[in-house]
Amino acid sequence: MKFQSTRDSKQEKFTSAQVIRKGLADDGGLFVPESIPALTHDEIKTLCGMEYAQRAAYILGKYLTDYTHEELLTDCSEAYSETSFVGGAAPLHKIGDNMYTQELWHGPTAAFKDMALQIMPRLLSRALKKTGEKRKALILVATSGDTGKAALEGYRDVDQVCISVFYPVNGVSKIQKMQMVTQLGENVNVCAIHGNFDDAQTGVKKIFADSDAAKQLDEKGFFLSSANSINWGRLAPQIVYYVSAYCDLLNQGTLEMGEIFNVCVPTGNFGNIFAAYLAKLMGLPIGKLICASNKNNILTDFLQTGTYDRNRQFHLTMSPSMDILISSNLERLLYFAAGPEQTKAYMQSLNQTGAYTVSNAVKEKIDADFCGYYADEQQTAQTIRKYQENGYLMDTHTAVAVYCSEQYLESNQDDKTPLVIASTASPYKFAADVYTSLGMDAPEDALKSQQLLSDYTGTQIPYPLVGLGERAVRFDKTVHADQLLEEVLRFADTQS
Ligand SMILES: *Cc1c(COP(=O)(O)O)cnc(C)c1O
């Protein structure tokens, strides 16, 4: 299996180890597989009898053909162990007629990013050896909250790698911030930036595109690599849990082999839902892919009109991981719907004017698989409250998706297909907003909110969040968006 850039019509090919090492293509595009490997019903049947780690090794093996099965199985078994994912890696939970959440947040940082970031550092470490890379990988991350912590935890003290994380100073929850600034490890750096997530992401992308920066880092013995969902090593492991959900639905008798299920994903950077799309292309019987957004509903508009226009107001919401106006992974969908040449033109237009409109043919292709809905703040809060009253507590991001799923079902009343909603964070990561949504008054202190939420709902604070208040703050710096490179070079000097 080889990979190529979404913008390269000459189709230069790379191995999976190369693309995991590189992160982003030299032309600014994202790496995509040159073809889609098939997943047959017989194979799915075999996967039904496996544990999550084995399922993961099998699916990853279809894309990472320069890794041996033994390597993948070793890495997956370590990444998805019972000690990291207490209670299982991606359990389904029935929350209504034909409606399930798949809880992707039982990992070491209580966010779904763990599903990918527990395995990806292991894949990168092997990629460095496979490609004969002697320099250190400097992982550069822009985060709207969860990626940062999950990446820090995944990469901490991994050999031949160091990691520098930037987060928007007012764009993450207090708990997310506490998780990051108390991160342990000798090879980690955390820094706030003045601005929102897009400022952070744009700043990081600029460094990736800056050949002078690459030269300076090279002289110090480093090269840049990404942990954002623009990296293929992040995306591939996310395909696994959709396959796993289907196996679980088969195993519990909800579906017969070949019957379809729908998927709804609370979406920000479009990585998670794109992984579901890949699973569908492989042959997993998925019907509709429902793209759920919060008040930053640029994707809802895009899916409805065919025009992507980021010239709009940016809103800070209680689902901050979805507060995004540039959904990077959408480029991968454009590639599959429109090909590299048109994708390149759309991206140029996005760069120059902040907008692009896809052709009718491209829109029709996308419409066949996707639809989009959004939830505002009040609708999100009401959804949390309604389901808690029925005994299920969910976080703000999951609630956006649950509301959008209800909207979908209201507009498609004949659709009795089981619907799996990606549940992307523990409610305790957003405890104050969840507690407030339940009609209570949340205190200033985020940790107190967690305790009150636990007392009120009779649910438990997950193990990664216990004792957060007692950990020492290690990082308290804030810089301007144009000082990112300076900060990265400073950090590199401490890591030589
Ligand atoms: C990252 C994240 C999302 C968005 O996922 P994308 O792959 O960026 O679309 C949704 N919810 C939570 C809690 C997240 O951390």
Short mmCIF file of C-alpha atoms and ligand atoms in Angstrom, two decimals:
data_model
loop_
_atom_site.label_atom_id
_atom_site.label_comp_id
_atom_site.label_asym_id
_atom_site.label_seq_id
_atom_site.Cartn_x
_atom_site.Cartn_y
_atom_site.Cartn_z
CA MET A 1 0.00 0.00 0.00
CA LYS A 2 1.36 3.39 -1.01
CA PHE A 3 0.21 6.91 -0.21
CA GLN A 4 0.10 10.21 -2.08
CA SER A 5 -0.74 13.85 -1.45
CA THR A 6 -4.32 15.11 -1.89
CA ARG A 7 -2.93 17.90 -4.11
CA ASP A 8 -0.51 15.95 -6.27
CA SER A 9 -1.81 15.10 -9.73
CA LYS A 10 1.56 13.53 -10.60
CA GLN A 11 0.86 11.05 -7.81
CA GLU A 12 4.28 10.64 -6.24
CA LYS A 13 4.04 7.62 -3.90
CA PHE A 14 5.20 7.10 -0.30
CA THR A 15 5.22 4.15 2.10
CA SER A 16 3.18 4.23 5.30
CA ALA A 17 6.33 4.62 7.42
CA GLN A 18 7.31 7.61 5.28
CA VAL A 19 3.93 9.32 5.59
CA ILE A 20 3.76 8.71 9.34
CA ARG A 21 7.24 10.21 9.66
CA LYS A 22 6.45 13.21 7.43
CA GLY A 23 2.93 14.05 8.65
CA LEU A 24 2.13 16.60 5.95
CA ALA A 25 3.05 16.34 2.26
CA ASP A 26 5.64 18.80 0.88
CA ASP A 27 3.01 20.51 -1.28
CA GLY A 28 0.87 21.23 1.79
CA GLY A 29 -1.59 18.45 0.97
CA LEU A 30 -2.58 15.55 3.20
CA PHE A 31 -1.57 11.95 2.62
CA VAL A 32 -4.21 9.53 1.37
CA PRO A 33 -3.98 5.84 0.43
CA GLU A 34 -3.60 5.26 -3.31
CA SER A 35 -6.41 2.71 -3.18
CA ILE A 36 -8.91 1.50 -0.62
CA PRO A 37 -8.35 -2.01 0.74
CA ALA A 38 -11.47 -4.17 0.86
CA LEU A 39 -13.01 -5.53 4.03
CA THR A 40 -15.16 -8.56 3.20
CA HIS A 41 -18.04 -9.99 5.19
CA ASP A 42 -15.94 -13.07 5.89
CA GLU A 43 -13.21 -10.92 7.36
CA ILE A 44 -15.72 -9.03 9.48
CA LYS A 45 -17.02 -12.37 10.74
CA THR A 46 -13.50 -13.29 11.83
CA LEU A 47 -13.04 -9.91 13.52
CA CYS A 48 -16.23 -10.53 15.52
CA GLY A 49 -14.42 -13.20 17.50
CA MET A 50 -11.48 -10.96 18.36
CA GLU A 51 -10.55 -8.52 21.10
CA TYR A 52 -10.21 -4.83 20.23
CA ALA A 53 -6.40 -4.94 19.98
CA GLN A 54 -6.54 -7.81 17.50
CA ARG A 55 -9.19 -6.06 15.43
CA ALA A 56 -6.98 -2.97 15.39
CA ALA A 57 -3.86 -4.86 14.30
CA TYR A 58 -5.82 -6.52 11.50
CA ILE A 59 -7.36 -3.32 10.10
CA LEU A 60 -4.12 -1.34 10.44
CA GLY A 61 -2.31 -4.11 8.61
CA LYS A 62 -4.32 -3.33 5.50
CA TYR A 63 -2.84 0.16 5.33
CA LEU A 64 0.52 -0.16 7.07
CA THR A 65 1.90 -2.86 4.81
CA ASP A 66 5.53 -2.09 5.70
CA TYR A 67 4.83 -3.08 9.32
CA THR A 68 4.67 -6.78 10.19
CA HIS A 69 1.58 -8.26 11.81
CA GLU A 70 3.67 -9.06 14.90
CA GLU A 71 4.77 -5.42 15.19
CA LEU A 72 1.22 -4.17 14.88
CA LEU A 73 -0.17 -6.72 17.30
CA THR A 74 2.50 -5.90 19.89
CA ASP A 75 1.82 -2.16 19.56
CA CYS A 76 -1.96 -2.52 19.60
CA SER A 77 -1.91 -4.88 22.59
CA GLU A 78 0.14 -2.35 24.55
CA ALA A 79 -1.87 0.66 23.36
CA TYR A 80 -5.31 -0.80 24.07
CA SER A 81 -4.50 -2.73 27.23
CA GLU A 82 -7.01 -3.10 30.07
CA THR A 83 -4.83 -0.88 32.26
CA SER A 84 -4.98 2.02 29.79
CA PHE A 85 -8.58 1.55 28.69
CA VAL A 86 -10.37 0.59 31.86
CA GLY A 87 -13.66 -1.05 30.96
CA GLY A 88 -12.75 -1.66 27.31
CA ALA A 89 -11.52 0.41 24.38
CA ALA A 90 -14.76 1.36 22.63
CA PRO A 91 -17.86 -0.03 24.34
CA LEU A 92 -21.36 0.53 22.92
CA HIS A 93 -24.05 1.88 25.16
CA LYS A 94 -27.75 1.82 24.23
CA ILE A 95 -29.34 5.22 24.89
CA GLY A 96 -32.63 4.89 23.04
CA ASP A 97 -34.59 2.96 20.41
CA ASN A 98 -32.05 2.09 17.74
CA MET A 99 -29.62 4.60 19.22
CA TYR A 100 -26.22 3.80 20.68
CA THR A 101 -23.25 5.77 21.85
CA GLN A 102 -19.81 4.31 21.30
CA GLU A 103 -17.77 5.54 24.24
CA LEU A 104 -14.32 6.37 22.92
CA TRP A 105 -13.05 8.07 26.06
CA HIS A 106 -12.03 5.30 28.42
CA GLY A 107 -8.33 5.87 27.76
CA PRO A 108 -5.61 7.59 29.82
CA THR A 109 -6.73 11.20 29.14
CA ALA A 110 -10.50 10.57 29.10
CA ALA A 111 -10.88 11.76 25.50
CA PHE A 112 -11.39 9.93 22.22
CA LYS A 113 -8.03 11.25 20.97
CA ASP A 114 -6.47 8.48 23.05
CA MET A 115 -7.86 5.94 20.59
CA ALA A 116 -5.31 7.16 18.04
CA LEU A 117 -2.64 8.76 20.19
CA GLN A 118 -1.92 5.72 22.31
CA ILE A 119 -0.90 3.81 19.20
CA MET A 120 0.55 6.48 16.92
CA PRO A 121 3.78 7.19 18.88
CA ARG A 122 4.60 3.49 18.69
CA LEU A 123 4.02 3.58 14.94
CA LEU A 124 6.21 6.68 14.60
CA SER A 125 8.99 5.18 16.65
CA ARG A 126 9.06 2.18 14.30
CA ALA A 127 8.77 4.48 11.25
CA LEU A 128 11.99 6.29 12.27
CA LYS A 129 13.85 3.00 12.31
CA LYS A 130 12.24 1.76 9.09
CA THR A 131 13.17 4.94 7.22
CA GLY A 132 16.70 5.15 8.68
CA GLU A 133 15.96 8.54 10.26
CA LYS A 134 18.73 9.61 12.63
CA ARG A 135 17.34 12.96 13.70
CA LYS A 136 14.85 13.50 16.50
CA ALA A 137 11.21 13.98 15.58
CA LEU A 138 9.82 17.21 16.97
CA ILE A 139 6.07 16.77 17.17
CA LEU A 140 4.32 20.09 16.73
CA VAL A 141 0.70 20.23 17.83
CA ALA A 142 -2.02 22.85 17.71
CA THR A 143 -4.83 21.80 19.99
CA SER A 144 -8.32 22.87 20.85
CA GLY A 145 -7.85 20.95 24.06
CA ASP A 146 -8.06 17.18 23.88
CA THR A 147 -5.43 16.46 21.23
CA GLY A 148 -2.79 18.30 23.23
CA LYS A 149 -3.17 16.26 26.35
CA ALA A 150 -3.62 12.98 24.54
CA ALA A 151 -0.54 13.63 22.39
CA LEU A 152 1.56 14.68 25.40
CA GLU A 153 0.59 11.52 27.20
CA GLY A 154 1.14 9.34 24.14
CA TYR A 155 4.58 10.77 23.25
CA ARG A 156 5.95 11.40 26.69
CA ASP A 157 9.44 9.95 27.05
CA VAL A 158 9.17 8.08 23.74
CA ASP A 159 12.65 7.53 22.33
CA GLN A 160 13.94 9.88 19.58
CA VAL A 161 10.85 12.10 19.85
CA CYS A 162 9.97 15.34 21.62
CA ILE A 163 6.69 17.25 21.57
CA SER A 164 5.65 20.90 21.67
CA VAL A 165 1.96 21.74 22.16
CA PHE A 166 0.24 25.09 21.57
CA TYR A 167 -3.27 25.80 22.81
CA PRO A 168 -5.48 28.92 22.48
CA VAL A 169 -5.36 30.75 25.79
CA ASN A 170 -9.13 31.17 26.05
CA GLY A 171 -10.18 28.23 23.91
CA VAL A 172 -9.85 25.22 26.19
CA SER A 173 -11.66 24.15 29.35
CA LYS A 174 -10.04 24.64 32.75
CA ILE A 175 -9.71 20.92 33.17
CA GLN A 176 -8.09 20.50 29.76
CA LYS A 177 -5.65 23.25 30.66
CA MET A 178 -4.83 21.69 34.03
CA GLN A 179 -4.25 18.36 32.35
CA MET A 180 -1.78 19.91 29.91
CA VAL A 181 0.18 22.29 32.11
CA THR A 182 0.83 19.54 34.66
CA GLN A 183 2.09 17.06 32.04
CA LEU A 184 5.02 14.91 33.10
CA GLY A 185 7.92 13.86 30.90
CA GLU A 186 11.35 15.21 29.96
CA ASN A 187 10.58 15.64 26.25
CA VAL A 188 7.45 17.78 26.44
CA ASN A 189 6.65 21.49 26.07
CA VAL A 190 3.29 23.24 26.53
CA CYS A 191 2.62 26.86 25.60
CA ALA A 192 -0.53 29.01 25.36
CA ILE A 193 -1.03 31.42 22.47
CA HIS A 194 -3.11 34.58 22.26
CA GLY A 195 -5.87 33.76 19.77
CA ASN A 196 -8.30 30.99 18.96
CA PHE A 197 -7.72 27.45 17.71
CA ASP A 198 -7.52 28.48 14.07
CA ASP A 199 -4.76 30.96 14.95
CA ALA A 200 -2.86 28.15 16.65
CA GLN A 201 -3.40 25.74 13.78
CA THR A 202 -2.50 28.32 11.14
CA GLY A 203 0.67 29.22 13.07
CA VAL A 204 1.70 25.58 13.29
CA LYS A 205 0.95 24.96 9.62
CA LYS A 206 3.10 27.97 8.76
CA ILE A 207 6.07 26.47 10.56
CA PHE A 208 5.54 23.20 8.73
CA ALA A 209 5.60 25.07 5.40
CA ASP A 210 8.64 27.20 6.32
CA SER A 211 11.76 25.75 4.65
CA ASP A 212 14.00 28.11 6.59
CA ALA A 213 12.60 26.81 9.87
CA ALA A 214 13.17 23.25 8.65
CA LYS A 215 16.80 24.12 7.93
CA GLN A 216 17.33 25.69 11.34
CA LEU A 217 15.84 22.66 13.05
CA ASP A 218 17.80 20.26 10.86
CA GLU A 219 21.04 21.93 11.97
CA LYS A 220 20.00 21.27 15.56
CA GLY A 221 19.28 17.61 14.71
CA PHE A 222 15.50 17.76 14.48
CA PHE A 223 12.77 17.37 11.90
CA LEU A 224 9.13 18.32 12.30
CA SER A 225 6.29 15.86 12.45
CA SER A 226 2.61 16.25 13.32
CA ALA A 227 0.26 14.52 15.73
CA ASN A 228 -2.84 16.34 14.50
CA SER A 229 -5.40 14.34 12.58
CA ILE A 230 -3.74 15.58 9.40
CA ASN A 231 -1.23 12.76 10.09
CA TRP A 232 -2.21 9.46 8.55
CA GLY A 233 -0.91 7.65 11.65
CA ARG A 234 -3.63 9.41 13.61
CA LEU A 235 -6.38 8.70 11.15
CA ALA A 236 -5.84 5.01 10.41
CA PRO A 237 -6.44 3.81 14.00
CA GLN A 238 -9.77 5.68 13.97
CA ILE A 239 -11.14 3.42 11.24
CA VAL A 240 -10.89 0.52 13.65
CA TYR A 241 -13.62 1.47 16.11
CA TYR A 242 -16.29 1.79 13.43
CA VAL A 243 -15.52 -1.75 12.35
CA SER A 244 -15.47 -2.74 16.00
CA ALA A 245 -18.90 -1.15 16.57
CA TYR A 246 -20.30 -3.18 13.70
CA CYS A 247 -18.82 -6.38 15.13
CA ASP A 248 -20.37 -5.57 18.49
CA LEU A 249 -23.80 -4.95 16.88
CA LEU A 250 -23.50 -8.30 15.10
CA ASN A 251 -22.37 -10.08 18.25
CA GLN A 252 -25.26 -8.74 20.28
CA GLY A 253 -27.75 -9.68 17.57
CA THR A 254 -28.86 -6.14 16.73
CA LEU A 255 -27.80 -6.59 13.09
CA GLU A 256 -27.35 -9.45 10.65
CA MET A 257 -24.23 -9.51 8.49
CA GLY A 258 -24.62 -7.06 5.63
CA GLU A 259 -27.34 -4.93 7.27
CA ILE A 260 -26.40 -1.29 7.53
CA PHE A 261 -26.00 1.08 10.47
CA ASN A 262 -25.79 4.87 10.47
CA VAL A 263 -23.05 6.85 12.16
CA CYS A 264 -23.17 10.30 13.74
CA VAL A 265 -19.94 12.09 14.68
CA PRO A 266 -19.44 15.32 16.63
CA THR A 267 -17.10 16.98 14.20
CA GLY A 268 -14.32 19.55 14.37
CA ASN A 269 -11.36 18.89 12.12
CA PHE A 270 -13.31 16.23 10.17
CA GLY A 271 -10.83 13.48 11.08
CA ASN A 272 -13.11 11.20 13.04
CA ILE A 273 -15.96 11.28 10.55
CA PHE A 274 -13.55 10.86 7.67
CA ALA A 275 -12.28 7.66 9.29
CA ALA A 276 -15.89 6.42 9.30
CA TYR A 277 -16.12 7.29 5.61
CA LEU A 278 -12.98 5.24 4.91
CA ALA A 279 -14.51 2.32 6.78
CA LYS A 280 -17.54 2.65 4.52
CA LEU A 281 -15.38 2.77 1.38
CA MET A 282 -13.66 -0.41 2.57
CA GLY A 283 -17.01 -2.15 2.62
CA LEU A 284 -18.27 -1.71 6.16
CA PRO A 285 -22.08 -1.50 5.82
CA ILE A 286 -22.56 2.12 6.89
CA GLY A 287 -25.60 4.00 5.59
CA LYS A 288 -25.52 7.71 6.33
CA LEU A 289 -22.66 9.62 7.89
CA ILE A 290 -24.22 12.37 9.98
CA CYS A 291 -21.86 15.27 10.55
CA ALA A 292 -22.74 17.04 13.80
CA SER A 293 -21.56 20.60 14.47
CA ASN A 294 -22.05 23.15 17.21
CA LYS A 295 -22.77 26.83 16.60
CA ASN A 296 -19.67 26.96 14.42
CA ASN A 297 -21.76 25.27 11.76
CA ILE A 298 -19.54 25.81 8.73
CA LEU A 299 -19.73 22.10 7.84
CA THR A 300 -23.52 22.04 8.11
CA ASP A 301 -23.63 24.91 5.64
CA PHE A 302 -21.08 23.25 3.38
CA LEU A 303 -23.00 19.99 3.25
CA GLN A 304 -26.21 21.87 2.54
CA THR A 305 -24.97 24.37 -0.04
CA GLY A 306 -21.67 23.10 -1.43
CA THR A 307 -19.98 26.34 -0.37
CA TYR A 308 -17.34 26.31 2.33
CA ASP A 309 -16.98 29.84 3.65
CA ARG A 310 -14.91 30.64 6.70
CA ASN A 311 -15.62 34.35 6.47
CA ARG A 312 -17.95 34.25 9.43
CA GLN A 313 -18.04 34.88 13.13
CA PHE A 314 -16.17 32.45 15.34
CA HIS A 315 -18.04 31.28 18.45
CA LEU A 316 -16.62 29.94 21.67
CA THR A 317 -18.94 27.18 22.83
CA MET A 318 -19.11 24.59 25.59
CA SER A 319 -17.93 22.00 23.04
CA PRO A 320 -14.55 23.66 22.37
CA SER A 321 -13.02 20.73 20.50
CA MET A 322 -15.51 21.53 17.74
CA ASP A 323 -14.87 25.28 17.69
CA ILE A 324 -13.14 25.15 14.35
CA LEU A 325 -13.55 27.07 11.11
CA ILE A 326 -10.95 25.21 9.07
CA SER A 327 -11.72 21.51 9.07
CA SER A 328 -8.44 20.26 7.66
CA ASN A 329 -9.48 16.69 6.94
CA LEU A 330 -12.29 17.81 4.68
CA GLU A 331 -9.52 18.09 2.11
CA ARG A 332 -9.25 14.30 2.15
CA LEU A 333 -12.94 13.96 1.32
CA LEU A 334 -12.55 16.49 -1.49
CA TYR A 335 -9.73 14.41 -2.88
CA PHE A 336 -11.94 11.32 -3.03
CA ALA A 337 -14.87 13.26 -4.46
CA ALA A 338 -13.03 15.58 -6.84
CA GLY A 339 -9.47 14.34 -7.42
CA PRO A 340 -6.14 16.09 -6.74
CA GLU A 341 -6.33 18.87 -9.30
CA GLN A 342 -9.67 20.25 -8.17
CA THR A 343 -8.75 19.74 -4.52
CA LYS A 344 -5.67 21.87 -5.04
CA ALA A 345 -7.78 24.59 -6.64
CA TYR A 346 -10.32 24.52 -3.78
CA MET A 347 -7.54 24.80 -1.23
CA GLN A 348 -5.94 27.69 -3.10
CA SER A 349 -9.28 29.45 -3.11
CA LEU A 350 -9.68 28.77 0.61
CA ASN A 351 -6.25 30.26 1.24
CA GLN A 352 -6.85 33.35 -0.88
CA THR A 353 -10.51 34.17 -0.24
CA GLY A 354 -11.43 31.99 2.73
CA ALA A 355 -14.01 30.16 0.63
CA TYR A 356 -14.64 27.71 -2.19
CA THR A 357 -17.66 26.16 -3.86
CA VAL A 358 -17.58 22.58 -5.10
CA SER A 359 -19.08 21.61 -8.45
CA ASN A 360 -22.53 20.04 -8.62
CA ALA A 361 -21.04 16.67 -9.47
CA VAL A 362 -18.79 16.80 -6.40
CA LYS A 363 -21.64 17.91 -4.18
CA GLU A 364 -23.81 15.03 -5.40
CA LYS A 365 -21.05 12.56 -4.60
CA ILE A 366 -20.71 13.92 -1.08
CA ASP A 367 -24.50 14.01 -0.58
CA ALA A 368 -24.71 10.28 -1.26
CA ASP A 369 -22.90 9.55 2.00
CA PHE A 370 -23.06 12.63 4.20
CA CYS A 371 -25.59 14.95 5.78
CA GLY A 372 -25.07 17.67 8.37
CA TYR A 373 -26.93 19.13 11.34
CA TYR A 374 -25.96 21.41 14.20
CA ALA A 375 -26.93 22.16 17.78
CA ASP A 376 -26.77 25.54 19.49
CA GLU A 377 -25.77 25.94 23.13
CA GLN A 378 -29.30 25.68 24.52
CA GLN A 379 -30.10 22.59 22.48
CA THR A 380 -26.87 21.00 23.66
CA ALA A 381 -27.66 21.72 27.31
CA GLN A 382 -31.24 20.46 26.99
CA THR A 383 -30.00 17.23 25.45
CA ILE A 384 -27.60 16.61 28.35
CA ARG A 385 -30.39 17.20 30.83
CA LYS A 386 -32.97 15.06 29.02
CA TYR A 387 -30.72 12.02 28.81
CA GLN A 388 -29.39 12.40 32.34
CA GLU A 389 -32.97 12.25 33.56
CA ASN A 390 -33.18 8.91 31.76
CA GLY A 391 -29.99 7.72 33.44
CA TYR A 392 -27.29 8.47 30.86
CA LEU A 393 -24.73 11.20 31.45
CA MET A 394 -22.89 12.58 28.42
CA ASP A 395 -20.42 15.36 27.73
CA THR A 396 -21.11 18.50 25.71
CA HIS A 397 -19.61 17.20 22.42
CA THR A 398 -21.53 13.95 22.55
CA ALA A 399 -24.67 15.94 23.33
CA VAL A 400 -24.25 17.95 20.13
CA ALA A 401 -24.17 14.69 18.19
CA VAL A 402 -27.13 13.22 20.04
CA TYR A 403 -29.19 16.32 19.29
CA CYS A 404 -28.17 16.17 15.62
CA SER A 405 -29.07 12.47 15.53
CA GLU A 406 -32.53 13.35 16.80
CA GLN A 407 -32.81 16.00 14.09
CA TYR A 408 -31.81 13.44 11.49
CA LEU A 409 -34.41 10.96 12.74
CA GLU A 410 -37.07 13.66 12.76
CA SER A 411 -36.40 14.46 9.08
CA ASN A 412 -36.08 10.77 8.16
CA GLN A 413 -38.90 9.13 10.06
CA ASP A 414 -38.84 5.96 7.97
CA ASP A 415 -35.20 5.31 8.77
CA LYS A 416 -35.20 2.59 11.42
CA THR A 417 -31.50 1.84 10.93
CA PRO A 418 -29.50 1.50 14.17
CA LEU A 419 -27.50 4.66 14.75
CA VAL A 420 -24.12 4.73 16.44
CA ILE A 421 -23.03 8.07 17.88
CA ALA A 422 -19.35 8.65 18.54
CA SER A 423 -19.10 9.71 22.18
CA THR A 424 -15.89 11.67 22.27
CA ALA A 425 -15.22 12.82 25.81
CA SER A 426 -15.96 11.97 29.41
CA PRO A 427 -18.56 14.33 30.90
CA TYR A 428 -16.00 15.02 33.62
CA LYS A 429 -13.70 16.80 31.21
CA PHE A 430 -16.40 19.45 30.84
CA ALA A 431 -17.87 19.07 34.29
CA ALA A 432 -18.91 22.68 34.89
CA ASP A 433 -20.84 22.98 31.63
CA VAL A 434 -22.41 19.58 32.08
CA TYR A 435 -23.39 20.41 35.66
CA THR A 436 -24.85 23.76 34.56
CA SER A 437 -26.74 22.01 31.76
CA LEU A 438 -28.42 19.88 34.39
CA GLY A 439 -29.89 23.07 35.82
CA MET A 440 -27.42 23.43 38.68
CA ASP A 441 -25.08 26.27 39.61
CA ALA A 442 -21.49 25.32 38.87
CA PRO A 443 -18.83 26.78 41.19
CA GLU A 444 -15.80 28.68 39.85
CA ASP A 445 -13.51 25.81 40.79
CA ALA A 446 -13.57 23.23 37.98
CA LEU A 447 -12.53 20.40 40.29
CA LYS A 448 -15.40 21.15 42.65
CA SER A 449 -17.73 20.85 39.68
CA GLN A 450 -16.44 17.37 39.06
CA GLN A 451 -17.19 16.35 42.62
CA LEU A 452 -20.65 17.95 42.55
CA LEU A 453 -21.43 16.27 39.25
CA SER A 454 -20.39 12.93 40.69
CA ASP A 455 -22.48 13.43 43.82
CA TYR A 456 -25.52 14.61 41.86
CA THR A 457 -25.53 11.90 39.20
CA GLY A 458 -24.04 9.01 41.17
CA THR A 459 -21.42 8.44 38.46
CA GLN A 460 -17.66 8.19 38.95
CA ILE A 461 -14.86 10.55 38.02
CA PRO A 462 -12.69 8.58 35.55
CA TYR A 463 -9.25 7.58 36.77
CA PRO A 464 -7.20 10.01 34.57
CA LEU A 465 -8.95 13.00 36.17
CA VAL A 466 -8.66 11.94 39.80
CA GLY A 467 -6.15 14.00 41.78
CA LEU A 468 -5.68 16.64 39.07
CA GLY A 469 -5.61 19.44 41.62
CA GLU A 470 -2.60 18.02 43.45
CA ARG A 471 -0.30 17.97 40.42
CA ALA A 472 2.34 20.70 40.04
CA VAL A 473 2.02 23.22 37.18
CA ARG A 474 5.07 22.88 34.93
CA PHE A 475 4.17 25.21 32.04
CA ASP A 476 2.71 28.72 32.31
CA LYS A 477 3.95 30.59 29.24
CA THR A 478 1.75 32.50 26.75
CA VAL A 479 3.07 33.83 23.42
CA HIS A 480 1.65 35.66 20.40
CA ALA A 481 0.81 33.70 17.26
CA ASP A 482 3.81 35.15 15.42
CA GLN A 483 6.22 33.93 18.13
CA LEU A 484 5.53 30.24 17.65
CA LEU A 485 8.71 29.49 15.74
CA GLU A 486 10.85 31.26 18.30
CA GLU A 487 9.31 29.12 21.03
CA VAL A 488 9.82 25.92 19.04
CA LEU A 489 13.50 26.71 18.45
CA ARG A 490 13.99 27.53 22.11
CA PHE A 491 12.46 24.20 23.09
CA ALA A 492 14.58 22.34 20.54
CA ASP A 493 17.71 23.76 22.18
CA THR A 494 16.66 22.24 25.50
CA GLN A 495 16.23 18.83 23.81
CA SER A 496 19.49 18.51 21.87
C1 LIG B 1 -11.25 16.29 18.67
C2 LIG B 1 -12.61 16.18 19.21
C3 LIG B 1 -13.73 16.21 18.38
C4 LIG B 1 -13.63 16.45 16.89
O1 LIG B 1 -13.03 15.42 16.18
P1 LIG B 1 -12.46 15.70 14.72
O2 LIG B 1 -11.77 14.46 14.35
O3 LIG B 1 -11.54 16.87 14.85
O4 LIG B 1 -13.62 16.01 13.86
C5 LIG B 1 -14.97 16.04 18.96
N1 LIG B 1 -15.10 15.89 20.30
C6 LIG B 1 -14.05 15.87 21.13
C7 LIG B 1 -14.26 15.71 22.58
C8 LIG B 1 -12.77 16.00 20.61
O5 LIG B 1 -11.73 15.99 21.45
#
